Amino acid sequence: MPELTLNTIPIKAAQAIRQAGFLAVLTGAGISVESGIPTFRDAQTGLWAKFDPRELATPAAFARNPKLVWDWYAWRRELVNRAKPNAGHRAIAELERRTPRFLLITQNVDGLHRRAGNRKLVELHGSIDRVKCSREGTIVTHWQPTDNVPLCASCGAPLRPDVVWFEEMLPGGALTAAEEAARHCDVLLVVGTSAEVYPAAALPSQAQAAGATVVEINPNRTPLSASADYTLRGPAGWVLPALIAALER
Ligand code: OAD
């Protein structure tokens, strides 16, 4: 499979994206690196190099120490709210404007795609900006300020971020929409994901099995690199604008 250290976008990859009647894009934490948000699995800088996901991102962790989990997400929410969409996010918003049928499937909870202008998107792992009741699952927008974890006004259970933790199911509607897009798209562009976390990691092979062209953008090799039709090596904030420029040629 062609694997390139990018100076130019391969003509055939650009052609496939230009001609796609239905373009799907799958993103992971790598798309937001150039906005100053760390990934999870990068060796030195990833969140899981510094923090233990079992202590912060599982239902059991929240049951054991809700305050630790609440505060960790509050810290990440602040980081995300200070960040701005980068050239990669803006290029994906541009792809939505240019393509007849489009779906962005993101594993990110940071909301930067929406802030960049994407509207046709599913957030597979939820949104760090939303809060829900940990018992009833209802979305909550107001709560009593407290030094501890705020409580649901209706049932008194602690509130939690509306994100998907390890061992939890993905929001059903979002996963169905993502799998349907994988089955019907002409091209699946996979940007900035280690392609290690399922079910999102299964989408590229589902798309390819249904006849789609899979194009990967990532500065590093991933388990997807060997099977992708094209792998464009480089940071998303640089490769994606180059891709948009190539579409105009
Ligand atoms: P990972 O941290 O697993 O992978 C990030 C990917 O981004 C890696 O493949 C990097 O090589 C790549 N990357 C780094 N810098 C980049 C750049 N400038 N441009 C493009 N790519 C770059 O993050 P995800 O694949 O998103 O789930 O992880 C998937 C899920 O695992 C997350 O949603 C999160 C995590 O645990 C939950 O919290 C449930």
mmCIF file of N, CA and C in Angstrom, residues 17 23 25 90-99 102 189 240 243-244 247:
data_model
loop_
_atom_site.group_PDB
_atom_site.id
_atom_site.type_symbol
_atom_site.label_atom_id
_atom_site.label_comp_id
_atom_site.label_asym_id
_atom_site.label_seq_id
_atom_site.Cartn_x
_atom_site.Cartn_y
_atom_site.Cartn_z
ATOM 1 N N ILE A 17 -11.565 11.519 -3.214
ATOM 2 C CA ILE A 17 -12.309 12.413 -2.299
ATOM 3 C C ILE A 17 -13.127 13.425 -3.105
ATOM 4 N N LEU A 23 -18.953 11.145 1.523
ATOM 5 C CA LEU A 23 -17.661 11.145 2.224
ATOM 6 C C LEU A 23 -17.920 11.016 3.721
ATOM 7 N N VAL A 25 -15.875 10.829 7.505
ATOM 8 C CA VAL A 25 -14.594 11.150 8.140
ATOM 9 C C VAL A 25 -14.648 10.635 9.571
ATOM 10 N N ARG A 90 -10.772 23.037 10.568
ATOM 11 C CA ARG A 90 -11.410 23.922 9.570
ATOM 12 C C ARG A 90 -11.483 23.230 8.207
ATOM 13 N N ALA A 91 -10.452 22.448 7.878
ATOM 14 C CA ALA A 91 -10.452 21.742 6.586
ATOM 15 C C ALA A 91 -11.576 20.695 6.554
ATOM 16 N N ILE A 92 -11.833 20.047 7.688
ATOM 17 C CA ILE A 92 -12.921 19.040 7.710
ATOM 18 C C ILE A 92 -14.279 19.733 7.581
ATOM 19 N N ALA A 93 -14.414 20.916 8.158
ATOM 20 C CA ALA A 93 -15.662 21.684 7.971
ATOM 21 C C ALA A 93 -15.821 22.049 6.494
ATOM 22 N N GLU A 94 -14.713 22.375 5.852
ATOM 23 C CA GLU A 94 -14.741 22.701 4.424
ATOM 24 C C GLU A 94 -15.147 21.462 3.605
ATOM 25 N N LEU A 95 -14.658 20.294 3.998
ATOM 26 C CA LEU A 95 -15.047 19.062 3.285
ATOM 27 C C LEU A 95 -16.556 18.842 3.387
ATOM 28 N N GLU A 96 -17.135 19.141 4.560
ATOM 29 C CA GLU A 96 -18.599 19.000 4.703
ATOM 30 C C GLU A 96 -19.310 19.927 3.721
ATOM 31 N N ARG A 97 -18.800 21.171 3.577
ATOM 32 C CA ARG A 97 -19.464 22.125 2.676
ATOM 33 C C ARG A 97 -19.380 21.674 1.218
ATOM 34 N N ARG A 98 -18.282 20.977 0.875
ATOM 35 C CA ARG A 98 -18.056 20.627 -0.529
ATOM 36 C C ARG A 98 -18.698 19.326 -0.967
ATOM 37 N N THR A 99 -19.128 18.490 -0.027
ATOM 38 C CA THR A 99 -19.502 17.114 -0.397
ATOM 39 C C THR A 99 -21.008 16.949 -0.338
ATOM 40 N N PHE A 102 -22.365 13.706 3.552
ATOM 41 C CA PHE A 102 -21.187 13.780 4.427
ATOM 42 C C PHE A 102 -21.570 13.356 5.832
ATOM 43 N N LEU A 189 -12.266 8.834 5.388
ATOM 44 C CA LEU A 189 -11.011 9.512 5.724
ATOM 45 C C LEU A 189 -10.813 9.334 7.232
ATOM 46 N N LEU A 240 -4.331 18.143 6.033
ATOM 47 C CA LEU A 240 -5.708 18.404 5.580
ATOM 48 C C LEU A 240 -5.820 19.671 4.721
ATOM 49 N N LEU A 243 -4.611 18.788 1.430
ATOM 50 C CA LEU A 243 -5.599 17.974 0.727
ATOM 51 C C LEU A 243 -6.671 18.869 0.081
ATOM 52 N N ILE A 244 -7.140 19.852 0.825
ATOM 53 C CA ILE A 244 -8.144 20.783 0.258
ATOM 54 C C ILE A 244 -7.547 21.488 -0.967
ATOM 55 N N LEU A 247 -7.625 19.273 -3.899
ATOM 56 C CA LEU A 247 -8.963 19.090 -4.489
ATOM 57 C C LEU A 247 -9.260 20.187 -5.505
#
